[in-house]
Each structure stands twice: as C-alpha cells, then as structure tokens.
Short mmCIF file of C-alpha atoms and ligand atoms in Angstrom, two decimals:
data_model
loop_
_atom_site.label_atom_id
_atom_site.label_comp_id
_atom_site.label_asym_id
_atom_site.label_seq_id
_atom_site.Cartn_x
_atom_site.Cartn_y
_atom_site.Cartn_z
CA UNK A 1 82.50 134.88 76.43
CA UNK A 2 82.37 135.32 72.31
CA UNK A 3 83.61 138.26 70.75
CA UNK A 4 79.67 138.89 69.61
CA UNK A 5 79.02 138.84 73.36
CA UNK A 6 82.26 141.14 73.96
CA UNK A 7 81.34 143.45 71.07
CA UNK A 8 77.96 143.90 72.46
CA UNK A 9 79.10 144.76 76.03
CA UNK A 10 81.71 147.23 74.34
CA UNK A 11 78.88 149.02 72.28
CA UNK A 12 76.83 149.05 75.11
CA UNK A 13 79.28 150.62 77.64
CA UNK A 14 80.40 153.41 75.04
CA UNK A 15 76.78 154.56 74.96
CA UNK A 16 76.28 154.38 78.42
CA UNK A 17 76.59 158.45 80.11
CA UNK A 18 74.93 158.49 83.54
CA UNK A 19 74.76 161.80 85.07
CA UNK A 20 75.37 162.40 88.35
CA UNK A 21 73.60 164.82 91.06
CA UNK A 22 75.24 168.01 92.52
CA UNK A 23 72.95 167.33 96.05
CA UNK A 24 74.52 163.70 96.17
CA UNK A 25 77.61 165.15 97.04
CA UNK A 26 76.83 167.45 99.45
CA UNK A 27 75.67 166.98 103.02
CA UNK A 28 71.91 165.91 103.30
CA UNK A 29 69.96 164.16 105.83
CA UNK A 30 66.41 162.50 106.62
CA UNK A 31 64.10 164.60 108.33
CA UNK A 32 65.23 162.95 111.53
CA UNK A 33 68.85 164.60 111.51
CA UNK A 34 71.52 164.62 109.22
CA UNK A 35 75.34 162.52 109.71
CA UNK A 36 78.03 165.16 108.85
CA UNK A 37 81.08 163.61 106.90
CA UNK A 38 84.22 165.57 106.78
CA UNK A 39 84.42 164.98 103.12
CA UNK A 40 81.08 166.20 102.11
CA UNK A 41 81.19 168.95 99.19
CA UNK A 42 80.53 171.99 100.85
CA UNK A 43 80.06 174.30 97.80
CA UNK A 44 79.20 174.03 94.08
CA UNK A 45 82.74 173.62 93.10
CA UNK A 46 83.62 171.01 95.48
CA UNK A 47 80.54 169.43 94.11
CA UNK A 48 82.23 169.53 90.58
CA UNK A 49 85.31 168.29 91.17
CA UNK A 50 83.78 165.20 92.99
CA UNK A 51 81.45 164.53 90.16
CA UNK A 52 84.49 164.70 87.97
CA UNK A 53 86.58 162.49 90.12
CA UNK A 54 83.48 159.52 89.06
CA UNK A 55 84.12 160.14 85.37
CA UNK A 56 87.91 160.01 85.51
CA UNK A 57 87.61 156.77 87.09
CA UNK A 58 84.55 155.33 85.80
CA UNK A 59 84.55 157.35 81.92
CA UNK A 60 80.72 156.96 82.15
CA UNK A 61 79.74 160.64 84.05
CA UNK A 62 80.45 163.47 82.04
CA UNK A 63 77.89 165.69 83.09
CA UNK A 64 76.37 166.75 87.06
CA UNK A 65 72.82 167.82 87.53
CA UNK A 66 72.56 171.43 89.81
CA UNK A 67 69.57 172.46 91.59
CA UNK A 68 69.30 175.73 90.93
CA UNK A 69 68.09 177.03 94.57
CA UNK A 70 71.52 174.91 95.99
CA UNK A 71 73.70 175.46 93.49
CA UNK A 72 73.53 179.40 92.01
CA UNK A 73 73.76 182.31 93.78
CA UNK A 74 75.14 185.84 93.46
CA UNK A 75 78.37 184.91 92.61
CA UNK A 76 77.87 181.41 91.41
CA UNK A 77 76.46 182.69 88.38
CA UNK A 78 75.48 180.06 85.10
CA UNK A 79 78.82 181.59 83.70
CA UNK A 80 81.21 181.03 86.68
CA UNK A 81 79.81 177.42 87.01
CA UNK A 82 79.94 176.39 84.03
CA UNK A 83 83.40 177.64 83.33
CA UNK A 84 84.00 175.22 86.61
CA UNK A 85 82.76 172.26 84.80
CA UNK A 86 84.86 173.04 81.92
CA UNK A 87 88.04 173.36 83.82
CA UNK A 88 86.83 169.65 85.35
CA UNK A 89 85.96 168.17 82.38
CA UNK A 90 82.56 167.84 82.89
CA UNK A 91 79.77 169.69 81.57
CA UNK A 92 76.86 170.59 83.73
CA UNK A 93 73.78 168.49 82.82
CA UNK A 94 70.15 168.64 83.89
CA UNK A 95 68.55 172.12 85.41
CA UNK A 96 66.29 171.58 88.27
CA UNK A 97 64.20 174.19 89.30
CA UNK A 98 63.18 174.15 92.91
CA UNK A 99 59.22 174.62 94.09
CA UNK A 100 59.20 173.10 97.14
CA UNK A 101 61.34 174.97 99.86
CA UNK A 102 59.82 178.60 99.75
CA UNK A 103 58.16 179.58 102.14
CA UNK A 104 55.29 180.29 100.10
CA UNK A 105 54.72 176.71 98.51
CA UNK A 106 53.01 175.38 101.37
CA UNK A 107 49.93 174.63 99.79
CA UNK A 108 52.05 173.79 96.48
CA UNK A 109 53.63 175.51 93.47
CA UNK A 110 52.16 175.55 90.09
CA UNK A 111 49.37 174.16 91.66
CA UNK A 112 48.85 176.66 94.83
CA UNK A 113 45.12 178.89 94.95
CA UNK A 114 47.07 181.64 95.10
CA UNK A 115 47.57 183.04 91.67
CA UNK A 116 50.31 185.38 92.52
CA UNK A 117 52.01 182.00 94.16
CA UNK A 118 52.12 179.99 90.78
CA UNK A 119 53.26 182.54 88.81
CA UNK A 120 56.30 183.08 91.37
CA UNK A 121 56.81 179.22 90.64
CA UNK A 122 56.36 179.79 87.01
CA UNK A 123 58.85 182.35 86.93
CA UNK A 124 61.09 180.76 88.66
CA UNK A 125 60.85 177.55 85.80
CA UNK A 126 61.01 180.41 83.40
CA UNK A 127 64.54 181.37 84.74
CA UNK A 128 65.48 177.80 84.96
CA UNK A 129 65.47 177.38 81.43
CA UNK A 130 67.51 180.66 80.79
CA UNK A 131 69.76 178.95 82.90
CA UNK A 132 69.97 175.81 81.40
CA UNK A 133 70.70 177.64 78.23
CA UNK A 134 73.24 179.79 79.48
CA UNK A 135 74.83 176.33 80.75
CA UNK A 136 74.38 175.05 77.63
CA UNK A 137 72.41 172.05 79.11
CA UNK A 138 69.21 169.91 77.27
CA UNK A 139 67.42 169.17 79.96
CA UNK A 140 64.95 171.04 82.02
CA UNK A 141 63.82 168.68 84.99
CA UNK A 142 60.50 169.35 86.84
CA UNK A 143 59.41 167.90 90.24
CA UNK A 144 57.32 169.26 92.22
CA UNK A 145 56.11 168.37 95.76
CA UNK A 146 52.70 169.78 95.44
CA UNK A 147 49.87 167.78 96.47
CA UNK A 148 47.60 167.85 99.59
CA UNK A 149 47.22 165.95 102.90
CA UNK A 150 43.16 165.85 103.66
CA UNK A 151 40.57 165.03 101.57
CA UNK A 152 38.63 168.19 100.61
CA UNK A 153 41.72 170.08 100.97
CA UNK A 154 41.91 171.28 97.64
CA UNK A 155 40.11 171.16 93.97
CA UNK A 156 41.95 168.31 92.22
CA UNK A 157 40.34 169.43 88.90
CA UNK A 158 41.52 172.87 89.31
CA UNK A 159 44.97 172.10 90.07
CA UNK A 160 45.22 169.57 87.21
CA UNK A 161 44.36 172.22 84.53
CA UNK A 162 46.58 174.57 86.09
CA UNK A 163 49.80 172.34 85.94
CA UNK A 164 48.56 172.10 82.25
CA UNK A 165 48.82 175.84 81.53
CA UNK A 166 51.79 176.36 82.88
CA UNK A 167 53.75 173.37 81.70
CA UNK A 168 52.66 174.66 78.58
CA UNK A 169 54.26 178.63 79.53
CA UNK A 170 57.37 176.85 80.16
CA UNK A 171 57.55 174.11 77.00
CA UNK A 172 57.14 178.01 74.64
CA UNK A 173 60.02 179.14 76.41
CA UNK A 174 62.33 176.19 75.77
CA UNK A 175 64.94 176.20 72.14
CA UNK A 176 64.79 174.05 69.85
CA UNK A 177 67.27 171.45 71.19
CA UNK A 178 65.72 171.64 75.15
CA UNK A 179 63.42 169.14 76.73
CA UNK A 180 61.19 169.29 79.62
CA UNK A 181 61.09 166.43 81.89
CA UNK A 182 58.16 165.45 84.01
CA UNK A 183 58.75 163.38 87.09
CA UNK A 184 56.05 161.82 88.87
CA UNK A 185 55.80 160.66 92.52
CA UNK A 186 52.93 159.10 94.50
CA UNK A 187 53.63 160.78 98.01
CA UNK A 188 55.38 162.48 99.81
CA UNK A 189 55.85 165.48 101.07
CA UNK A 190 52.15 165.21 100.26
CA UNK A 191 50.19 162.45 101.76
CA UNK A 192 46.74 162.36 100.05
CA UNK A 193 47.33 163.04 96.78
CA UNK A 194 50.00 164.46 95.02
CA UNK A 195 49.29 166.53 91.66
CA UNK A 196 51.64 164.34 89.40
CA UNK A 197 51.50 160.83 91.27
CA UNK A 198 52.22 158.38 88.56
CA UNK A 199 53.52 157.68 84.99
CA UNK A 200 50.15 158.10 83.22
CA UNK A 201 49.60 161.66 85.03
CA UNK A 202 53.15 162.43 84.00
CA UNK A 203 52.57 161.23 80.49
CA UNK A 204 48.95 163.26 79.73
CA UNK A 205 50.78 166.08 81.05
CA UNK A 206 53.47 166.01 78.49
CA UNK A 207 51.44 165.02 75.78
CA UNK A 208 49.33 168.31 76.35
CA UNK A 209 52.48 170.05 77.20
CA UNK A 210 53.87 169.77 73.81
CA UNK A 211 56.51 167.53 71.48
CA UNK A 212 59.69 168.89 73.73
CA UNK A 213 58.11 167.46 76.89
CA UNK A 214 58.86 163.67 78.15
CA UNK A 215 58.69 161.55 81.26
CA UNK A 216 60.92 161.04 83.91
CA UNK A 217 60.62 157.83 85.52
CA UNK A 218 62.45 158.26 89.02
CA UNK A 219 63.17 154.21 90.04
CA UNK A 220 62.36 154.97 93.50
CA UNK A 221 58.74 156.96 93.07
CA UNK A 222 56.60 153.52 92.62
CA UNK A 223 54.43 151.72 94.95
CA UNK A 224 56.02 148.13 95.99
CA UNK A 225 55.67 145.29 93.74
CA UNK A 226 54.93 148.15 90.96
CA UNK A 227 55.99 146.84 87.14
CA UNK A 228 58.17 149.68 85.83
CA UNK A 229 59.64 148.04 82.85
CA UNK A 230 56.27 147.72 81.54
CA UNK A 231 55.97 151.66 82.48
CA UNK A 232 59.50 151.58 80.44
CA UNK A 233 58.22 149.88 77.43
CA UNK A 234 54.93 152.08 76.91
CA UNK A 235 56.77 155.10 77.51
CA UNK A 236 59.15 153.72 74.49
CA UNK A 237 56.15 153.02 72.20
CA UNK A 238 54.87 156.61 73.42
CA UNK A 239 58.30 158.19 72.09
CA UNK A 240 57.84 160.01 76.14
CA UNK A 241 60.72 157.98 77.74
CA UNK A 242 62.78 161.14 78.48
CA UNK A 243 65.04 159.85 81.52
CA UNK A 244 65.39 158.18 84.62
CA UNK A 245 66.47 159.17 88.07
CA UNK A 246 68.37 155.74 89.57
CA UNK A 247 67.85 154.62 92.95
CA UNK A 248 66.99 151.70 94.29
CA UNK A 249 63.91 151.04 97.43
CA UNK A 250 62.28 148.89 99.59
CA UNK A 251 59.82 151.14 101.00
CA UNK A 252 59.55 154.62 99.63
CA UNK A 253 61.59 156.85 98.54
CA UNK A 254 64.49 155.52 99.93
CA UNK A 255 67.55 156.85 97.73
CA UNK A 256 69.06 153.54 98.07
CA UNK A 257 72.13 152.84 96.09
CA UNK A 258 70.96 151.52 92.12
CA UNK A 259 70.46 147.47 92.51
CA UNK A 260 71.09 147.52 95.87
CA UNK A 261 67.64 146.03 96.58
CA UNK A 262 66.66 144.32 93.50
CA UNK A 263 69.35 144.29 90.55
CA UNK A 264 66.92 141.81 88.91
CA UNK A 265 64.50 144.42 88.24
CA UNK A 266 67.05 147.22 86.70
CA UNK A 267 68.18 144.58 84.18
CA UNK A 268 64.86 144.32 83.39
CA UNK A 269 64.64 147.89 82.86
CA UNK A 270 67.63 148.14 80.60
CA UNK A 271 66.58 144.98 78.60
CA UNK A 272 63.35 146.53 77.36
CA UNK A 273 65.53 149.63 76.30
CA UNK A 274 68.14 147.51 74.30
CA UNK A 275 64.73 145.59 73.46
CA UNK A 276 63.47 148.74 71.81
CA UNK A 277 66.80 148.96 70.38
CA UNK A 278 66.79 146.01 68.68
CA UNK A 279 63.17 146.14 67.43
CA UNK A 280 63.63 149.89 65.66
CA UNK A 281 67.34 149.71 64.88
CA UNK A 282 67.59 152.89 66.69
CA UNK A 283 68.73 153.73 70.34
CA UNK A 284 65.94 155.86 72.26
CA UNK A 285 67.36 159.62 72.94
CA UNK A 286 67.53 158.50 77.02
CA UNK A 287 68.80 160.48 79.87
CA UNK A 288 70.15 158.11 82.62
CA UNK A 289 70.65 160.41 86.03
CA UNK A 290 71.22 159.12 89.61
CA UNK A 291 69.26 160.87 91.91
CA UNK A 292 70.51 159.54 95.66
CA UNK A 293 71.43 161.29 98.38
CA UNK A 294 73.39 159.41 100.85
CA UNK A 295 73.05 159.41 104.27
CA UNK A 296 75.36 156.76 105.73
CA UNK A 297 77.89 155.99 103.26
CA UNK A 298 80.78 157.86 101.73
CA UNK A 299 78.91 159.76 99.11
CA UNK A 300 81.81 159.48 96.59
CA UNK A 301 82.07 155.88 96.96
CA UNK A 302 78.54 155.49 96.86
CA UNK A 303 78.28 156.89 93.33
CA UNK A 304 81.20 155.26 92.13
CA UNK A 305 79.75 151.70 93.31
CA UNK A 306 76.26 153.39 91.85
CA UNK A 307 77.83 153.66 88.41
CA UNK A 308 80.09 150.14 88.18
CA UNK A 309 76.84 148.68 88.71
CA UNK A 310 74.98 149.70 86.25
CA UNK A 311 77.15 149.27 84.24
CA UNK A 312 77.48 145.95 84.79
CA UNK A 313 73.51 145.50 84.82
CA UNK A 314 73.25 147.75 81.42
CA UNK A 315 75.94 145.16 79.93
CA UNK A 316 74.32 142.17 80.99
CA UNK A 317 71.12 143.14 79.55
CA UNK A 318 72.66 143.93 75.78
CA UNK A 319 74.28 140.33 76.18
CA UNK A 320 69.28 139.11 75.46
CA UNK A 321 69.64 137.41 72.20
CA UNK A 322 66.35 139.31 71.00
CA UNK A 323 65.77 137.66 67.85
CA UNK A 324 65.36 134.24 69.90
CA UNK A 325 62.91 135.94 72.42
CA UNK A 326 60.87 137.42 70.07
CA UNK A 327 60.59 134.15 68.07
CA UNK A 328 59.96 131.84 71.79
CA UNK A 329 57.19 134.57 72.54
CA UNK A 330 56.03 134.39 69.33
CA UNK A 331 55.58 130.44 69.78
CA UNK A 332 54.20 131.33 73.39
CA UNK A 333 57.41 129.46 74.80
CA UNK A 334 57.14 130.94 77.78
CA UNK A 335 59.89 128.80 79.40
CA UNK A 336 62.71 129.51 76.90
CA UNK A 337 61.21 132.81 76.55
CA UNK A 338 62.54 133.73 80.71
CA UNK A 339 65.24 131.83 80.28
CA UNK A 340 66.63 134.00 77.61
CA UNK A 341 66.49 136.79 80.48
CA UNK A 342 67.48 134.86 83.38
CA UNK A 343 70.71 133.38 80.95
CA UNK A 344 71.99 136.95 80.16
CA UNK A 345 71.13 137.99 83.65
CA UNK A 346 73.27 135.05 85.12
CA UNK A 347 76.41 135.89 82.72
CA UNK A 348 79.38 137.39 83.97
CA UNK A 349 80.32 140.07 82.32
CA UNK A 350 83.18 141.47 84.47
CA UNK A 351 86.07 140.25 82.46
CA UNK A 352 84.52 142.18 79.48
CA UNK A 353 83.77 144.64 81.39
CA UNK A 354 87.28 145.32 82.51
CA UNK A 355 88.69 144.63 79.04
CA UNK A 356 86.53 147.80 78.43
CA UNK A 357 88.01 149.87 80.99
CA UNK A 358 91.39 148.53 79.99
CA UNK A 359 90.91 150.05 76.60
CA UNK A 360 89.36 152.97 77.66
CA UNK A 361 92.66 153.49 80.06
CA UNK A 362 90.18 153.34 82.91
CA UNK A 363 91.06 151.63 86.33
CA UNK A 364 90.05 148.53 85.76
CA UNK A 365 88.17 148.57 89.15
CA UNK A 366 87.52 151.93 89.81
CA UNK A 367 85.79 151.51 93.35
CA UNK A 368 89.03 150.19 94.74
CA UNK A 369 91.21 152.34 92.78
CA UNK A 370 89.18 155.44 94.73
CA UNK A 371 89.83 153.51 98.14
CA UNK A 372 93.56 153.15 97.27
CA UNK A 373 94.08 156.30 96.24
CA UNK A 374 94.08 158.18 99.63
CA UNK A 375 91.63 161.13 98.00
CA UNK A 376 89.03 160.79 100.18
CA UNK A 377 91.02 161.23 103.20
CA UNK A 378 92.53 164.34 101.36
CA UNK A 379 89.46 165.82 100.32
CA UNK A 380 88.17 165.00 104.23
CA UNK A 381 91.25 166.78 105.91
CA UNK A 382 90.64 170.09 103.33
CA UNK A 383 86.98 170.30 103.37
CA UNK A 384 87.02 170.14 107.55
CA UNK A 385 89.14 172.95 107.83
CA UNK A 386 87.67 174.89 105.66
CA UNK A 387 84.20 174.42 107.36
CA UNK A 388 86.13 175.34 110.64
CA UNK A 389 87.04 178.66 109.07
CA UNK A 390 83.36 179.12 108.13
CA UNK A 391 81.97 178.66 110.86
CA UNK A 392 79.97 174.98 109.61
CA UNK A 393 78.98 172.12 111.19
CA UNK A 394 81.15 169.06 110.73
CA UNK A 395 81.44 165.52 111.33
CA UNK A 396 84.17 166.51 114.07
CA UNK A 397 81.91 169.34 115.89
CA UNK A 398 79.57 166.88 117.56
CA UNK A 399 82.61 164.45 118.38
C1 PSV B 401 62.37 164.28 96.01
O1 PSV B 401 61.66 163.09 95.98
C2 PSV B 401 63.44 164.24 94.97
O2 PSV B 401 64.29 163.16 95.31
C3 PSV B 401 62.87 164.10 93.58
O3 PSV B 401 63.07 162.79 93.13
C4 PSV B 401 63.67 165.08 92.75
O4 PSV B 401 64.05 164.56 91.53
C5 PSV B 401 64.85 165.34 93.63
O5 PSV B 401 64.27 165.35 94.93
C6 PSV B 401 65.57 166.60 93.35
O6 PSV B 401 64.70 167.72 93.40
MN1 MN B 402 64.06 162.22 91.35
#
C-alpha cells in the first residue's frame, strides 16, 4: 500500500464516529420469544458503560442513541444520564421519541383519526426535543410505525397532510444547531401501507418540514434488490442525507449485523459519500448510527464486529481514485469505470487499518482484544445477580 493510499485510509478513519444504540444492548427479542443473555444491559447505565466499552476499543463510538420511552424515567432524568455518559466518556447522541408502544397508537401516531391521539404523539416529540437539548444532543430521530393493514382502512390523503403539520410543530420547536431526522420504512408493523414507506415520502416530508429536517436512510427498510446508493447519491445532491441506521438484511427488517449479507453493497454506499466528497471538496454533515438489536449473538461483540467492519468497508471505499472514474465515465468506459470500484473493493486495507489503531493507541484488533479480556464474563456474572435480586428473568431462570 502507498502512503497516498495510507493517508487516505487515516483521514478517512479519523472522520469516521458511528453511534451506537442504547436498545442494542439490552435484552430484545422477535415477536416469537426473546433469548435472555446473562450479560445483557439491564438498565440505562449498564447500557452506557457497554457503549463506552466499543469506543475504548474501537475509538470510533463516542456517542449512544436512547429511546426515550426505554431509557428515561423518574429518576433517570436527561440530567442524571447525561452526567452518566460524561463519567463514561461518551456523550449521549440521537433522541428517539417513541409512538408506537402506547396503548393508544393502535391505529397510528401523528397519523391516528383521533385528534386528541396525535397531539399526545406530538407532545410527546415536543418533549423529545427538550430532551435532546437538555442532553445536549443534535439529533432528533423520528420513526413511526403508523400505517394500516386493509385497504379502505384509513384516508391516506388525510394522514399525509397531517404528518405534514406536525412535522412542521416539531421542526419550530427545534434550536438552531438541532435536526430532525425522518426515517422511512415500507412495512411493518403495518402491512398495507405505511405513512412514510420510502425515501421519496421521507424526503417531501422534510422538504415541507423545513431546512433543519433530513432523511434517515435505515439500510435495512428497503425492498430486496432495492438500489440505495443511488437513494444515497440523490439525497447528497438534495443536501437531505441526514443519517443512516446500519444493518444489514436478506429479507426484511432483519437487524442483521452491517455487511453481514452483502458488504459489496455498503462500500457502495460509502463510495458515493467519499464520491460527493471528492466532487464538492467538502464532507456531507452525516450521522452514521447502528440500529441492530441482537437476538443470538453477544450483543457487545456484535457491535464491536459491527464497527471493525465498517470501518474497514468505509476505508476501502476512500482508497476509489475518483478523478479516474469520473474521467472512464466520462469516456463511457464502462469496464475501467467498475473496475475502479471492484479494485478498491478488493484491497486490503487491514495493515493500514491497524497502523491506525496503533497510532491511535487502540487494540489493534479490538474484537479479540474484547474476547481476551474476560469482561464479558464479568459483566455476565454481575448483571445475573443483580437480575436475581430484582426479581428478572435471566438466561439462567429457564435453565
Ligand atoms: C423499527 O423498525 C426500528 O428498528 C426502526 O428502525 C427505528 O429506528 C428503531 O426501531 C428504533 O425505534
Ligand atoms: Mn432504524
């Protein structure tokens, strides 16, 4: 590898933050059943410190996402949490409200024909975002679950302008420095339609919404075979990229691990981004998240190996010589044009990778640095005894 090549990775990996979710550390399920693991967080500071133990080994997760239903309560105040983080060394990152679980969101949120309904969900974004500035956090993430499940159910028309007026509540509530992110998803828990179901839904909405209000493009919310770097590269041009929720699918939603399924495609991702990069001479203002919830395998692990790897995918796609495939495509070269993908793609970029972590005074392979280290046992032995004492269910009570 050239020192370019080297220098590029480094840049790259210093500008690389990925933020990592409070729920992914915490026990969670399908709607089938849920597998207990001893060292599942059980509260928002156990959450905390295992988002922290990611960024001192991997230096690339300084801030966790909270849900605010999950991770606030009485005594868990913005204040108390916050002053968690700090003690951590982490900050706490993106708010997200929850309208889905109430009881009274059945027929949806923002979108329910119950005024007294929406402007319980409204309120509830409206607190979000006094809560995201009392945590001193940017970002203001939206997803909602409304939809419906019959045809006729509902008037689609009425529930579109709806959504409109009260994105718009919430975007004159936000400061200066806060943005509004709206994710999209095609199903699920709604199976007709669902009131925000794709990027260009997501996208109008902003745009009416106002200039603080972008798109969050969550990997896993696409139909198979769907393009999403091209979704990528028009949000760029749109100046409504806002963030991305990493996950990786073969069906639906399936919170797989980041490039567990197709690695190809999330270079492809990051290559339009360092694309745009390139093109502008400035780096889009992008908030990289994870949002996975695992099921089946050690959740701390699971972020860790989450992280490396895109890491390693982010690096390999800074290594496209740009000015080459903008010159091929402008020559309609289409063979050298792929090949200057499929060449970076194919590079390995460990050793520089490590060199990074090296100077960084990281571990220089921080998965099996965790798996040495003996903490998850630690953590496991702790956290079961204190769910004994609580009265929880644990891994060990269905042994
Ligand atoms: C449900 O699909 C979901 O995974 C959405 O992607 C949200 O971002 C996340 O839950 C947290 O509310
Ligand atoms: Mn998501």
């Amino acid at each position: 590898m050239n020192n370019i090549h080297t220098e590029r990775i480094f840049q790259a990996l210093d500008g690389l933050d990925i933020e990592l979710p409070s729920w992914g550390f915490a026990d969670t399920g399908t709607r089938f059943g849920k597998f207990h693991q001893d060292a599942a967080a059980i509260d928002i500071y156990d959450k905390i410190k295992d988002a922290a133990t990611v960024h001192r080994l991997t230096g690339a997760c300084s801030t966790m996402a909270v849900h605010v239903l999950w991770d606030f309560n009485e005594e868990q105040t913005p204040a108390t949490v916050t002053r968690a983080a700090t003690s951590e060394s982490i900050r706490i990152g993106s708010i997200n409200p929850n309208l889905f679980q109430d009881q009274v969101y059945k027929l949806g949120s923002f979108g329910n024909p119950d005024t007294g309904i929406q402007n319980q969900a409204l309120q509830h974004c409206l607190d979000s975002i006094d809560i995201a500035t009392q945590c001193d956090s940017p970002i203001i993430t939206l997803w909602f679950a409304d939809g419906t499940n019959y045809p006729g159910q509902d008037d689609i028309r009425r529930r579109k302008r709806v959504f409109e007026q009260h994105l718009q509540r919430c975007h004159e509530s936000l400061s200066e420095d806060q943005t509004l992110l709206i994710e999209y998803k095609p199903f699920e828990p709604a199976f007709y339609h669902t009131d925000i179901a794709d990027w260009g839904m997501s996208l109008q909405l902003a745009q009416k919404t106002g200039s603080q209000a972008k798109v969050l493009v969550d990997t896993g919310h696409h139909y198979a075979s769907q393009n999403i770097e091209q979704i990528v590269a028009w949000l760029l041009d749109e100046g409504r990229l806002g963030g991305f929720h990493f996950n990786d699918r073969r069906y639906a939603d399936d919170d797989l691990t980041l490039g567990s399924i197709d690695p190809y495609q999330v270079f492809r991702i990051f290559a339009e981004i360092h694309g745009y990069a390139h093109d502008t001479g400035s780096a889009p203002e992008i908030a990289y998240m994870v949002d996975q919830s695992h099921n089946l395998k050690p959740k701390i692990q699971a972020m860790i190996q989450t992280v490396t790897w895109a890491q390693e995918l982010y690096a390999k796609a800074a290594l496209v010589d740009f000015n080459k495939l903008r010159q091929y495509q402008s020559t309609g070269d289409i063979i050298e044009a792929e090949q200057c993908l499929q060449r970076a793609f194919m590079t390995d970029v460990t050793g520089a990778i490590k060199d990074w972590r090296n100077q960084h005074k990281l571990p220089e392979n921080p998965l099996q640095s965790y798996r040495e280290s003996g903490h998850e046992q630690t953590i496991a032995k702790e956290r079961k005894e204190r769910r004994a004492q609580l009265g929880l269910s644990s891994a060990s009570s269905y042994a």
